[in-house]
Each structure stands twice: as C-alpha cells, then as structure tokens.
XYZ file of C-alpha atoms in Angstrom:
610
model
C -11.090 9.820 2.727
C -8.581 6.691 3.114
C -7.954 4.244 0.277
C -9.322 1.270 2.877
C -12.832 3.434 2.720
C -13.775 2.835 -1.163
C -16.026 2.487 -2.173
C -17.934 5.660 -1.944
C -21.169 5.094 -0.255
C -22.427 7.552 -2.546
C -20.191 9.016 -5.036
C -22.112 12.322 -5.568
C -23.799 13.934 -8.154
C -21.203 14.963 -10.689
C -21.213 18.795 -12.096
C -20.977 17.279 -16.298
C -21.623 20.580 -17.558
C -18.000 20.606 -18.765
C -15.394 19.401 -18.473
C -13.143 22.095 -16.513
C -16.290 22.483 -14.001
C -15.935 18.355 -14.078
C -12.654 18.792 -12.303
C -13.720 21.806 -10.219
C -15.968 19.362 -8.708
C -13.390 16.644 -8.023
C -11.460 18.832 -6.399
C -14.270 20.597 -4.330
C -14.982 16.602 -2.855
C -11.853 15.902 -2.044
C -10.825 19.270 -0.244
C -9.315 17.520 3.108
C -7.461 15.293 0.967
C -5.981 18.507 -1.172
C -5.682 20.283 2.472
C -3.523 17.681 3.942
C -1.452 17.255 0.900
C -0.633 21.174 0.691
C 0.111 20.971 4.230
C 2.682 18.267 3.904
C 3.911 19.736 0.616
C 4.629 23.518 2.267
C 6.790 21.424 4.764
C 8.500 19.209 2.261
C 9.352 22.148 0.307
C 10.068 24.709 2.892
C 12.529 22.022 4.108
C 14.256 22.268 0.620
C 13.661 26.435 0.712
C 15.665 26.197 3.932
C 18.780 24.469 2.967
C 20.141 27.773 1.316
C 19.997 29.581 4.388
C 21.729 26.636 6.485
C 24.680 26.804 3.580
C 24.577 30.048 3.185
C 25.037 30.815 7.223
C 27.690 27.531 7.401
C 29.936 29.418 4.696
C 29.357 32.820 6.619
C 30.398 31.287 9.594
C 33.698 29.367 8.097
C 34.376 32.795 7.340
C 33.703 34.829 10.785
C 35.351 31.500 12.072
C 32.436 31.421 14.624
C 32.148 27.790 16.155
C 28.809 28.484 17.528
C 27.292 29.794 14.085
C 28.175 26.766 12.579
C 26.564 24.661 14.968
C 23.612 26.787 14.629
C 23.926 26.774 10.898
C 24.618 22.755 10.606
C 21.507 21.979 13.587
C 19.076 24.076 10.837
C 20.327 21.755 7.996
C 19.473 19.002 10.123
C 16.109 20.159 10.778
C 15.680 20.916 7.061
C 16.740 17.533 6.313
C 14.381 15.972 8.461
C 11.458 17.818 7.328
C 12.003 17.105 3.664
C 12.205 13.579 4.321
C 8.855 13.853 6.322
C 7.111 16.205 4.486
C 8.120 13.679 1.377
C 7.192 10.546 2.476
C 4.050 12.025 3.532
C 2.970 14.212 0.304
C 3.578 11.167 -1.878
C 0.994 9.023 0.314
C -2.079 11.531 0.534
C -1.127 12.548 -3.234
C -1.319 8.841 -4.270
C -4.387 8.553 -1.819
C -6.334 11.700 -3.710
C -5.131 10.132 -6.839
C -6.750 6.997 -6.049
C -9.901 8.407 -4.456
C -10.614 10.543 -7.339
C -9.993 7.725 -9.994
C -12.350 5.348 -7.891
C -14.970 8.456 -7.563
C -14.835 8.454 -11.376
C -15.263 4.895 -11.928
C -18.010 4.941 -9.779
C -19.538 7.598 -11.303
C -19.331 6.042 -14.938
C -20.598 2.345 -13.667
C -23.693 4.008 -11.993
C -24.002 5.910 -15.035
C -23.897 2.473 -17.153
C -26.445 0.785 -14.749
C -28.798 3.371 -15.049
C -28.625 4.223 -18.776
C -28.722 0.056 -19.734
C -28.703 -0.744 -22.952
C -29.266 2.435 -23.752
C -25.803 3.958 -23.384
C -23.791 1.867 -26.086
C -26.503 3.884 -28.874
C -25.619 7.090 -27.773
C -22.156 7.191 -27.040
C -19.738 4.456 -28.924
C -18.354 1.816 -26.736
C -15.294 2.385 -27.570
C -15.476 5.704 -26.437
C -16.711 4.453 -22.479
C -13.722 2.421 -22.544
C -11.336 4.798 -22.932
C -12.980 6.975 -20.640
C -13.378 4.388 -17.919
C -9.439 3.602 -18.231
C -7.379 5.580 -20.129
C -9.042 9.267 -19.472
C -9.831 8.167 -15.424
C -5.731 8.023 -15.047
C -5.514 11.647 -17.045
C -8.002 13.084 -14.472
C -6.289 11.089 -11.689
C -3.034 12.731 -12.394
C -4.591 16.281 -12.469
C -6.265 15.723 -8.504
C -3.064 14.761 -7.542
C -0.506 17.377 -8.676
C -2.845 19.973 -7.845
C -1.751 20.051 -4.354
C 2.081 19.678 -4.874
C 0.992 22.491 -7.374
C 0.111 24.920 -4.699
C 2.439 23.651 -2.205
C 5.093 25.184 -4.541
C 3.575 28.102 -5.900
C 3.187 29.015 -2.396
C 6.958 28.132 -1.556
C 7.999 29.950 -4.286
C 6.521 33.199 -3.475
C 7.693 32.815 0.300
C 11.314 32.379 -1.321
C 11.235 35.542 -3.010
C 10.304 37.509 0.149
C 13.011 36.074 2.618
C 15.288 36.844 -0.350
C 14.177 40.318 -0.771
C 14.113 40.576 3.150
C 17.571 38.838 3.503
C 19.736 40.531 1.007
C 17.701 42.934 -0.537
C 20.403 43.519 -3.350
C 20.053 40.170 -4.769
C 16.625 39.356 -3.195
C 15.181 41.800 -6.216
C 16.520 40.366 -9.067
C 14.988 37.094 -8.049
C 11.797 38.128 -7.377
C 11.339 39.842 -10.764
C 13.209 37.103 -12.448
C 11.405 34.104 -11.217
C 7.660 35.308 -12.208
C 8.859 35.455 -15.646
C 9.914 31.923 -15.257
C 6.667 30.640 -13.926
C 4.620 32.869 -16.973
C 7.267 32.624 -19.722
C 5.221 29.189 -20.883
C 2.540 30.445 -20.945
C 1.725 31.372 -24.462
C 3.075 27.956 -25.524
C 0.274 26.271 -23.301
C -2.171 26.764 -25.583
C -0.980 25.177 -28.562
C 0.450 22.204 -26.664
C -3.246 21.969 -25.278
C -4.723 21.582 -28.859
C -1.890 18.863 -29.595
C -2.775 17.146 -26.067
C -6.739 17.565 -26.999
C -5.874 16.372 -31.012
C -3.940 13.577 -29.859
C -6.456 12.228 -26.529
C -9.213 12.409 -29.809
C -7.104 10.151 -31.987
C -6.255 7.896 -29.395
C -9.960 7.601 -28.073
C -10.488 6.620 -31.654
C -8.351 3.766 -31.986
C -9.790 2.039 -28.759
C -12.992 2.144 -29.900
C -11.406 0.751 -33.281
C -9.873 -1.917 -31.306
C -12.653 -2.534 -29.103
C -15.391 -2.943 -32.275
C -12.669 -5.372 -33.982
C -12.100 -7.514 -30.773
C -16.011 -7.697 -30.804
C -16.338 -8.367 -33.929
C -13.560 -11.291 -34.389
C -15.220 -13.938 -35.309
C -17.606 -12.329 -37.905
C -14.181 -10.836 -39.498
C -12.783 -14.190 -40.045
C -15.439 -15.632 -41.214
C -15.761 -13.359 -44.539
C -11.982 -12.907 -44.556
C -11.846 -9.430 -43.879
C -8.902 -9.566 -40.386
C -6.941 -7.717 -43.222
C -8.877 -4.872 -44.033
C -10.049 -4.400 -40.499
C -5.917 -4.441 -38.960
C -5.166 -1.898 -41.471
C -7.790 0.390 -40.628
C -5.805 0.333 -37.149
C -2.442 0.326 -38.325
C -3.399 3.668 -39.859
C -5.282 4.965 -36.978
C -2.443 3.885 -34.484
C 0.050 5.870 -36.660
C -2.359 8.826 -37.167
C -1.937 8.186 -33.030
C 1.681 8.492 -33.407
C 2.143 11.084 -34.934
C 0.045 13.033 -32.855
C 1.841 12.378 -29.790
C 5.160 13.107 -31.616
C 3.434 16.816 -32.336
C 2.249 16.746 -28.994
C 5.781 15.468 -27.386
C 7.396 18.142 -29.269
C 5.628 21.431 -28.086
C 5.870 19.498 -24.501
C 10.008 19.605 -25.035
C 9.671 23.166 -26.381
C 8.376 24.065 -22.945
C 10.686 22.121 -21.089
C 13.230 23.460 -22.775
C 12.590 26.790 -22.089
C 11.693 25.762 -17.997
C 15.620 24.668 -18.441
C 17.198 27.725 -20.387
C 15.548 30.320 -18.682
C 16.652 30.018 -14.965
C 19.796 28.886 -16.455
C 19.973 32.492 -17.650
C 18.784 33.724 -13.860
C 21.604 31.662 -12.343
C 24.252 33.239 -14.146
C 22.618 36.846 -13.556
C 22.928 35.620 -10.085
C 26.427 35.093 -9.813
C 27.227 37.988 -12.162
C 25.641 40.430 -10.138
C 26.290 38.682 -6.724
C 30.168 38.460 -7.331
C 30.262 41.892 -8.195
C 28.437 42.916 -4.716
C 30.212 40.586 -2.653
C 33.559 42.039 -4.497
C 32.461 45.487 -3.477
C 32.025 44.520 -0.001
C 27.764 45.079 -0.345
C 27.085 41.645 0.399
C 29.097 39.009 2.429
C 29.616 35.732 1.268
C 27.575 33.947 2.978
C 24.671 36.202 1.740
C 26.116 35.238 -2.352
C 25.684 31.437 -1.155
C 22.852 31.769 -0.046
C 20.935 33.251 -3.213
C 22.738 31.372 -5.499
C 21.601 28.560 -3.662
C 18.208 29.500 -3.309
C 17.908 30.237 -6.887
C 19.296 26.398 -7.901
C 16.912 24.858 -5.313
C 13.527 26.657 -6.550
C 14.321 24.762 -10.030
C 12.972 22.294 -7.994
C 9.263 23.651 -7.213
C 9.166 25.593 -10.476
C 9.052 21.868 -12.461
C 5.303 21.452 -10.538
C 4.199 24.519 -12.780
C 5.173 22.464 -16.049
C 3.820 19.545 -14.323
C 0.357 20.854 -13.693
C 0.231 22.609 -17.106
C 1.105 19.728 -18.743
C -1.696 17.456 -16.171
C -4.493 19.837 -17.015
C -4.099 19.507 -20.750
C -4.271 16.321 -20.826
C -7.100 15.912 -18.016
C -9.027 18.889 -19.563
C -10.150 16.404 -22.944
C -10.250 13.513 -20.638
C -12.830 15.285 -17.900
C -14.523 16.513 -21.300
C -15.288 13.174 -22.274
C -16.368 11.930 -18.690
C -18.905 14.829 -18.332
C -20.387 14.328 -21.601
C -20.791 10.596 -20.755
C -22.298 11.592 -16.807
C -24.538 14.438 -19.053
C -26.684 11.818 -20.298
C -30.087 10.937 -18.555
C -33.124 8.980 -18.742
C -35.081 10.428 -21.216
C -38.159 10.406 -18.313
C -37.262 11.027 -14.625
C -39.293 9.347 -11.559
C -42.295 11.523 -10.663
C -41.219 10.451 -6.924
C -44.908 9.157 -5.801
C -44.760 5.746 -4.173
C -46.847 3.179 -5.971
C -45.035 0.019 -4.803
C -43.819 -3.193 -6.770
C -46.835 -2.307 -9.668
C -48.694 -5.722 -11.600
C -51.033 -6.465 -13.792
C -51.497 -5.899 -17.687
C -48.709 -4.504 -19.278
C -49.700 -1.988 -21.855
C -48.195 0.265 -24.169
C -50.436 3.084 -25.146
C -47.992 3.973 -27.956
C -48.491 1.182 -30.000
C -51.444 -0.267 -28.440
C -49.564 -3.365 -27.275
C -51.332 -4.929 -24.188
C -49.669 -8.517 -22.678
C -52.600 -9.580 -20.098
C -51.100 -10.519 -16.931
C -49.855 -13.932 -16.279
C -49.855 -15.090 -19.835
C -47.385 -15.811 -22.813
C -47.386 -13.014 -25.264
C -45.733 -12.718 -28.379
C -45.341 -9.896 -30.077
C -44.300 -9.827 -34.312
C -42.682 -6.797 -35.889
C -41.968 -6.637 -39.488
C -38.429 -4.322 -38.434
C -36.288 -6.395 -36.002
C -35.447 -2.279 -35.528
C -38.901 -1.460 -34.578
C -38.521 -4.614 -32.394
C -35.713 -3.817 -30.425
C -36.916 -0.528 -29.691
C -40.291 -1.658 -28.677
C -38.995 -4.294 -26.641
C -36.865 -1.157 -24.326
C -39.699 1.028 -24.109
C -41.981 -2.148 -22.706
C -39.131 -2.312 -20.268
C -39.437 1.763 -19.375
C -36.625 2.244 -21.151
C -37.691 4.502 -24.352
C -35.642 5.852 -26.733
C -33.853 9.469 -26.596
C -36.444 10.738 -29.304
C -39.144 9.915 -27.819
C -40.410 12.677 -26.043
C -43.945 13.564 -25.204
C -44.364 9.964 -26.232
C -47.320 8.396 -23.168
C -45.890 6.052 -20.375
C -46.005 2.449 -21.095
C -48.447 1.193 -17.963
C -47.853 -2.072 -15.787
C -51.237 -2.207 -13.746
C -52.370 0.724 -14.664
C -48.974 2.456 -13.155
C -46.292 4.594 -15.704
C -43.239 2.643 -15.577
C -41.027 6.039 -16.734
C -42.385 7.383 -13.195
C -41.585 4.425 -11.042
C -37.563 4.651 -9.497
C -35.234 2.770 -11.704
C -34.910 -0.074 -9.218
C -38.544 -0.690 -8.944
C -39.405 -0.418 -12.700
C -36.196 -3.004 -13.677
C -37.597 -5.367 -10.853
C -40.922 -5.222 -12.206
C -40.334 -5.445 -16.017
C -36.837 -7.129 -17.266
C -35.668 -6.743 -20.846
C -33.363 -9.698 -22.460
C -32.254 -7.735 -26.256
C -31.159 -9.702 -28.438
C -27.549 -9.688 -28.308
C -27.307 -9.885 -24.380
C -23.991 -9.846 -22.828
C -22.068 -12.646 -21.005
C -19.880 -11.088 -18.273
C -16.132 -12.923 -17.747
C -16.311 -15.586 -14.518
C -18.078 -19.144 -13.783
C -21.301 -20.117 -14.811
C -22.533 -20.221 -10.826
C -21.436 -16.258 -10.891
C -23.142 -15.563 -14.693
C -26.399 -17.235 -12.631
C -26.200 -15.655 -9.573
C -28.489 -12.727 -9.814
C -30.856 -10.611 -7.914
C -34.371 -13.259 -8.145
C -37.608 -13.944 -6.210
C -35.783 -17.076 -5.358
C -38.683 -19.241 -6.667
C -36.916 -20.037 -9.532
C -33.570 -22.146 -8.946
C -30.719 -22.481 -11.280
C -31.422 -25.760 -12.293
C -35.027 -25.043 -13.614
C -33.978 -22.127 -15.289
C -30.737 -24.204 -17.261
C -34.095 -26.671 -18.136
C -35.664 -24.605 -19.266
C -33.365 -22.773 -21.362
C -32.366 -26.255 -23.042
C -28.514 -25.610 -21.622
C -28.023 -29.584 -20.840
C -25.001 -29.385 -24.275
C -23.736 -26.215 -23.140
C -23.640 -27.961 -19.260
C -21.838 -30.937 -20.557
C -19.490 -28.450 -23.018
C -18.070 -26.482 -19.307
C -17.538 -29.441 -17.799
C -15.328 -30.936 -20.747
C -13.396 -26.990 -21.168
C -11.648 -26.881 -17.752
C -9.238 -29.180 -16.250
C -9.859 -27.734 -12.771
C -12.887 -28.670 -12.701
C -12.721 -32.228 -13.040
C -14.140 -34.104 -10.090
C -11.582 -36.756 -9.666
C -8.593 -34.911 -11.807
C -8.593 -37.703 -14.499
C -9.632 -35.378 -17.432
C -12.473 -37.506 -18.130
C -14.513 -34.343 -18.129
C -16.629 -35.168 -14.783
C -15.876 -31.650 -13.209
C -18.544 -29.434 -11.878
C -19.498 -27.203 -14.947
C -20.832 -25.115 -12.557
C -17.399 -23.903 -11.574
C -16.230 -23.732 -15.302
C -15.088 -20.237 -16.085
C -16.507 -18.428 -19.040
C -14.614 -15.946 -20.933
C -15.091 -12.096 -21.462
C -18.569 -11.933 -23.313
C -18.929 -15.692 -23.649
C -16.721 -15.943 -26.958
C -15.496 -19.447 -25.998
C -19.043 -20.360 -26.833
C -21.199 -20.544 -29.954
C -23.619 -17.900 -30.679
C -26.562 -20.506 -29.433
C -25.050 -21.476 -26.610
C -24.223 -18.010 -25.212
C -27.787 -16.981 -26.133
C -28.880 -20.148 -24.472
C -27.389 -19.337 -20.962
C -28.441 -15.424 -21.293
C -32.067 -16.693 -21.167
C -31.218 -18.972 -18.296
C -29.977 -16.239 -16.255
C -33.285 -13.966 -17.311
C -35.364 -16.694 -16.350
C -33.487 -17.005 -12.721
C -34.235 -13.863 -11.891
C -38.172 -14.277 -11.982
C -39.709 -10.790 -12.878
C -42.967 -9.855 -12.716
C -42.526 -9.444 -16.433
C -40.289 -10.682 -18.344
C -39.524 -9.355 -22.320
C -37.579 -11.090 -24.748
C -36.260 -10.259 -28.042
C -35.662 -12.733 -30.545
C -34.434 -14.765 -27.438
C -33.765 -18.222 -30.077
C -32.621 -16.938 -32.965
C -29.336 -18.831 -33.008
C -30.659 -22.149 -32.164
C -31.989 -24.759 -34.251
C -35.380 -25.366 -34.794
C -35.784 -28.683 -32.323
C -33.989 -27.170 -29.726
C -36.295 -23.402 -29.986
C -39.613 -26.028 -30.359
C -38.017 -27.441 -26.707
C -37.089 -23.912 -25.353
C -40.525 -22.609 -26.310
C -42.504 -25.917 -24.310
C -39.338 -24.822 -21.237
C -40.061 -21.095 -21.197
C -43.912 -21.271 -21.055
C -43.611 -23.962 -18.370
C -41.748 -22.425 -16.303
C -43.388 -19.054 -16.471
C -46.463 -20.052 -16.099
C -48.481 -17.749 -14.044
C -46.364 -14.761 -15.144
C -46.243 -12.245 -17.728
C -43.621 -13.191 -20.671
C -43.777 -11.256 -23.220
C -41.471 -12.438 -26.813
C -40.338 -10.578 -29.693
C -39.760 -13.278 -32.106
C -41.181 -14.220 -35.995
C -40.860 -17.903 -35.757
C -43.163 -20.146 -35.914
C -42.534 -22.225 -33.288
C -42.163 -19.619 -30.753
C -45.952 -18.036 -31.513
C -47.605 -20.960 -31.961
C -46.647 -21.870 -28.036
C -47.941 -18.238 -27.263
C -51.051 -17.520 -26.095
C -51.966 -14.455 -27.962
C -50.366 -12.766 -30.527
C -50.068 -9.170 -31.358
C -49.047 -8.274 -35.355
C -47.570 -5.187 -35.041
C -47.237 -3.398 -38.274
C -45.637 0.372 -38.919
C -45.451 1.200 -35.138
C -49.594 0.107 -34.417
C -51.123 -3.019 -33.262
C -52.531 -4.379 -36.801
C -54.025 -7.402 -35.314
C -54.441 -9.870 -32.297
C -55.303 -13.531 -31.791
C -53.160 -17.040 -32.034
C -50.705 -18.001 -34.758
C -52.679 -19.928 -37.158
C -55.311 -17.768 -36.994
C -52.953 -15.116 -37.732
C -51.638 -16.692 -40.410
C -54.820 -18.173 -42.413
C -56.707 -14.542 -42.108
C -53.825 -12.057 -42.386
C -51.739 -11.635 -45.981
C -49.357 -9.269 -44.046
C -48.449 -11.595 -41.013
C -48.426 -14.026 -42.875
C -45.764 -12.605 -45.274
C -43.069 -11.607 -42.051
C -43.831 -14.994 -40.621
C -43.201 -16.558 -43.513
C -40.909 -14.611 -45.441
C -43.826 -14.686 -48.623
C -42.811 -12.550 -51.717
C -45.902 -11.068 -53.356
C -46.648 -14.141 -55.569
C -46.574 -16.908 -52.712
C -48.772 -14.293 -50.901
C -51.742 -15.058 -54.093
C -51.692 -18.866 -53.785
C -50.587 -19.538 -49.997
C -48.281 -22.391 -50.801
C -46.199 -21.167 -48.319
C -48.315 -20.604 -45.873
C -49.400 -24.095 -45.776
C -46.137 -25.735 -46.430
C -45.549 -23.828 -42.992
C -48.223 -25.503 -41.057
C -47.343 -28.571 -42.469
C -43.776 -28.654 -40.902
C -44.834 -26.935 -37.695
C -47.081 -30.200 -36.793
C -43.912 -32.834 -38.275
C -41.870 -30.851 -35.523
C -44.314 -30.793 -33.050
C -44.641 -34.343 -33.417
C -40.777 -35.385 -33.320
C -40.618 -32.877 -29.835
C-alpha cells in the first residue's frame, strides 16, 4: 500500500473485540508494509552491527601492520556505511508510509462507523470521546504500526550480534550474550505499572476533550446565564488532574530509561574488565577487544527500539481500546439481505400505530419532545439500542430495519432537531445526494432563507461582486463556520431544512424543524414546505399551531400509542389532552377552554397577515 493509494477502497472489517486483537488486525493488513520495513531495517542495522568488525579488523591490522587487511577492513566500513545510509533512508519512508496507512485505515474505519450509526452514535458513546479517538488515540495506534517493524528489525539484529560474538571470540562473545537478554527483560516488571499510568493518564486526557468539546458546543448558552466561569474551572481542574497524570506517567517512563542507560553501562565496563584482562594474557588479540567493546556500544543503539515499542504499546493499547469499543457498536437490526428495491407507499409504524399515507403532509404531536425524538429515528429505521424485539417500522408494506442502510436513508430521511451545519460555503452545505427535482433555489424558498441569503452576502468580503463592500457578493460562496455558530439558532435551523428539502426523499421526517423561528416566518415555512412537497410523504414532529393546522392529518400520540387522528381544530375542540400539549392548558384552562379559543383566534389574525 503507497500513501498516493488512500483511500482504502474498502477499509475492512475491523476485529473490535479488544483492543490488543484491534492492533493484531492492523498489523495482519498491513503485512507487506511491516515485511518491507523489517527488510530495510535488518540492513540498516546490520550495517551498524558491522562497523565493529570493520574497527575491530582495522586495529588488528595496524597491529599485524598488514596493508592489505586494512584495505579489506576499511572497503567493509565502506560497505557498512553505505548500507546504513540506505537501509535508513529507506526504513524511515515505509515506517512513515505504514504509519500513515494505518492512521488513514483507522479514520476510515471510525467515519464509516459514524455514517452508519447517524445520530445514533453521539447517545451511546460521548462526543467527546469520538474526538479523541479520531485524533488523539489514531496517532497512539499510528505510532505502535510503525515501530513494530524497526522493533523486529532489531530484536532480530540483536540476537544475530550475540552469535557472531560468541562465534568470533568466544571468550567475550559469552558474556554478551548472557548479559544483553537481561538488558532487553530487565524492564520488564516496570512495564506494567507504567502501562496503568499510560492507561490512567490516556482516560484523563480523553476526559478533558470531551470537556472541551461539550464547552466549545455549548458557548453561547454559557454566556448567556454567566456560567464561562464555572464551566473553565471544571477544565482547569481536569487539565491539571491531566497533568499530573502524565508527570506519574513521565516518571515510571524515566525509571525505565534510566535503567535501559545504567544497565549496559554496567555490561560495558564488564567488557573492558574482562577483555583487558584476556587481551593482557595473550587469549584474545586486540583487534578481537575492539571489536566487542564496540559491538557492545553499538547494540545500545537497537536495544532503545525495545523501550520504544514498550513504551508505543502502552500507550496504543488504551487508545486501540477505545477505537474497538467505538467500531463494536452496530445497528441494533441488520439487513435481512433480500432485494426489495427503492420501497414506497404508507409509512407505518406498527409500534405506535403511526401511519403517514403516502404523498401527504403528516404531523405527528407528542406530549415528550423525548418520545419525539425517538419516534422520529425509528420512522427513519433508525430505532433505539433498547429496542429489541420491537416490529419493523414498514414503508409500503417493506421493513425498513431489513432494507441496506443506503436504500432505507434514501427512502426515509430524518432532520432531528438540533441538525448539524458542517464548516464550508453555503453551495457545499447544499450540495447533497437529491433526485435532482428539487433545485437549491426552491428549497432556500421554501425554507424562508431570503434574511439568512442576504446575512452571507453582507459576512464576507470575498464575496463581494464588484469588491466595494457594499455587500453584493454571491452568498452562495459565503463560508459558514464549524456547526453554523456565526449564525442564529433560526437561521442555522433555517438552512438545515433547506438542505433536507434539496435532497427530495421519498419521505421526509422532521422534528420540531421551526422551533427557533418566529411565528410569521414558521406560518411562511409551513405554506413553503407543503408546497414544495407536495406529492410526497412529509412527515413533522412539531406542537405548534401553525405547523398542524397546514397538515393534512394529524396523529396525537400520547404515552407511546396513537390516541387520536384527524385535523388540528378538530383535534383541538374534541380532545382535552391535545388540546392541553398544543396549548400548554393547566388543568383549570382545560374546564373552561379559554385557551383553546384564544388559540384559534390568533391562528386566523396570523393567517390573515401571511
């Protein structure tokens, strides 16, 4: 796989049954990327392996005063030289490339994960939490995919060390070989408690981002009641809780070092103890003494990959943890795999007992907005993680939870009602998969967007037509931040429904898709909406007034069962407890039905003045 490839065609089906198996997996898809990296490691570090020997032979030849031996000995330090600088060059480019590859795999992984999940996802794992995990964690398990092959590349070097050595000069070759396997293992029961400081401090950090995250979100609700304060020292503490994790963690992590630093220290002088001593009594020649000392100093070198990889698996191990339990979730129904085609007709809900006849304006009343929201997804196929054994909601007579997710979200599309403006200009926010019969223009209509159209084209000086910052430009081209938060709350809910409405469904749900606008502008929106979707299903979750009285039937539901059916004022003349979540009636305006009047009385003044 080469970086110019990605994306992944098909990024696999991840093995999320933990998070150790998680990385098995990587590392199982990417085996000619770990092959070719090993490959060039072996001859990166058997380059550096073989610079001993070329010193060691140059002194022994200084020595024997033998010309040709130290051509032969300076002609292998060439060669050594020359494959360390190519085996280098070479294991940093497919190590960044497996790095990359596996970090895109990921991210791949996590966005088809979010597209099929919907909605859905942000209720059973925190946002906060798929942040991290998309950024943060993706560079932990990154890290881990690559060192894994420098990893082996010096394990293997090592142990090819300690044989020449032993093969070489035997004398000295021995103490090596027993001494260096103690260097490589003498971490080891330090690992484990450095793990649980990695894992304790990933936790705390994952925290704070979703901390951050929710108080980014939440901005402009925090200033309005004053409470920036409260919500900035709830992440001053958490960041420090943060800190001082890491310092735990950053302390058991210099414990080890240390120790990868004193110990062959320690072999190094046993070394040159012992060697002097043999090459004094004439066991060894110099050259041999060089050689092993040298050989020790240089495999310093390859023993840092086994702190490396120690310390890259603690701190993937949490990460891969949290990716798996994220790729874990599913759909709480899977397609049955039959083919029934793009399904129409009725939509139905046996459930509740909701039915929205096909190509009319539905609107449905919950007392819960709860209930609502909830109804709403499972109308769109999309029901909630307790609900199973709960029957198939039916468009045409065909189980949406069976249909593939493509063909159920083309069929059915569900607006909630906080729907999310993505960062870019308002031609990209409108530029969705659609039948095409419905053009941008009609949809901003009927959406009532003309404010919000003249607002773009006053934000951005770059889009003024004839750069005199009269405010001419093309709002079209206007960019529109991250989650719309340049606009108001009715504006942003404005140009969500535009972009539903582009798109054209064969049914399209809305929840509560007006209730930031003012009551002329939702009378207007209402009049757009049926319009325009005349001839298709619409189905709205909404209590006011204006909205069901455009609608041409309306379904009271009322603790999770249809409690009646007909058109608003019907509704509201013959039924006390529509009437009272229309109208917001307490228990004595539900005796006389001032209220309810009152409310007819200013539906028809509106009506009028529309």
């Amino acid at each position: 796989m080469q970086i110019r490839d990605l994306p992944y065609a098909d990024p696999g089906v991840a093995d999320a049954r933990s998070g150790p198996r998680f990385l098995l997996w990587l590392g199982r898809n990417q085996l000619g990327g770990q092959l070719k990296a090993l490959a060039w490691g072996l001859l990166h570090f058997c380059g550096v392996a073989g610079l001993p020997l070329g010193v060691g032979r140059a002194v022994q030849a200084v020595v024997d005063r033998s010309g040709s031996a130290l051509a032969l000995a300076g002609a292998l330090i060439i060669l050594c030289g020359v494959a360390i600088t190519l085996g280098d060059t070479m294991l940093h480019r497919t190590a960044v490339t497996n790095w990359i590859t596996a970090a895109a795999r990921v991210q791949q992984l996590l966005a088809r994960k979010a597209a099929e999940l919907g909605a859905a996802l942000t209720r059973r794992v925190a946002a906060g939490e798929v942040v991290a995990v998309s950024t943060g964690d993706v560079e932990k398990i990154g890290w881990f995919v690559e060192a894994l092959s420098r990893f082996a590349a010096a394990a293997i070097t090592v142990v090819l060390v300690c044989v020449g050595l032993v093969l070489y000069v035997p004398e000295l070759g021995v103490v090596v070989a027993v001494g260096v396997p103690v260097l490589a293992l003498a971490v080891l029961p330090l690992l484990p408690r450095a793990t649980r400081r990695a894992d304790v401090q990933r936790e705390k950090a994952g925290r704070a981002t979703e901390l951050a995250s929710d108080t980014v979100a939440g901005l402009r609700v925090l200033r309005g009641i004053g409470g920036e304060e409260l919500f900035l020292g709830r992440y001053r503490q958490a960041s420090q809780e943060v800190r001082r994790a890491a310092v735990r963690s950053a302390r058991m992590w210099a414990l080890i070092s240390a120790v990868q630093v004193l110990l062959p220290g320690l072999l190094l002088i046993t070394v040159v103890w012992y060697g002097a001593g043999l090459a004094q009594d004439g066991r060894i020649e110099v050259g041999e003494l060089v050689t092993a000392f040298s050989a020790v100093t240089l495999l310093m070198y390859p023993l840092r990959h086994f702190e490396e990889i120690a310390m890259a698996y603690s701190f993937s191990r949490p990460s891969a943890k949290r990716a798996a339990r994220v790729l874990a979730l599913r759909r709480t129904t899977e397609p049955s795999g039959v083919e029934y085609g793009r399904p129409s007709g009725d939509l139905y809900d046996p459930a509740t007992g909701v039915l929205a006849p096909s190509g009319r304006f539905t609107a449905v009343v919950c007392g819960d907005p709860d209930a609502a929201g909830l109804l709403a997804e499972r109308l769109g196929g999309h029901p909630a993680a307790d609900a199973d054994g709960a029957a198939s909601v039916l468009l045409g007579g065909v189980p949406l939870d069976e249909l593939a997710l493509d063909e159920a979200r083309a069929a059915v599309l569900v607006q909630d009602k906080d729907p999310v403006l993505l960062s870019g200009t308002l031609q990209e926010l409108l530029d969705v998969p659609s039948s095409g019969k419905v053009s941008a223009e009609d949809a901003l209509k009927a959406a009532q967007c003309g404010d919000v159209l003249d607002a773009l084209a006053q934000a951005s000086v770059d889009t003024d037509g004839d750069g005199d910052g009269d405010g001419d430009g093309d709002p079209m081209r206007t960019r529109i931040t991250e989650r719309g938060r340049s606009l108001s709350g009715g504006q942003r809910q404005r140009l969500a429904l535009a972009r539903s409405l582009v798109t054209d469904p064969e049914v399209l749900v809305l929840d509560e898709p007006t209730s930031a606008v003012d009551s002329h502008t939702e009378a207007r929106i209402a009049a757009g909406v049926k319009e325009l979707r005349a001839g298709r299903t619409t189905v709205v979750f909404a209590s006011s007034p204006l909205l069901l009285d455009r609608a041409d039937r309306v379904v009271f539901v009322h603790d999770g069962d249809v409690a009646a059916v007909g058109v608003h004022r019907e509704l509201l003349h013959g039924n006390a407890d529509y009437r009272a979540v229309v109208t917001r009636e307490t228990e004595e305006e539900q005796l006389d039905g001032i209220t309810a009047i009152g409310e007819l009385a200013v539906l028809e003044e509106i009506e009028e003045s529309a």
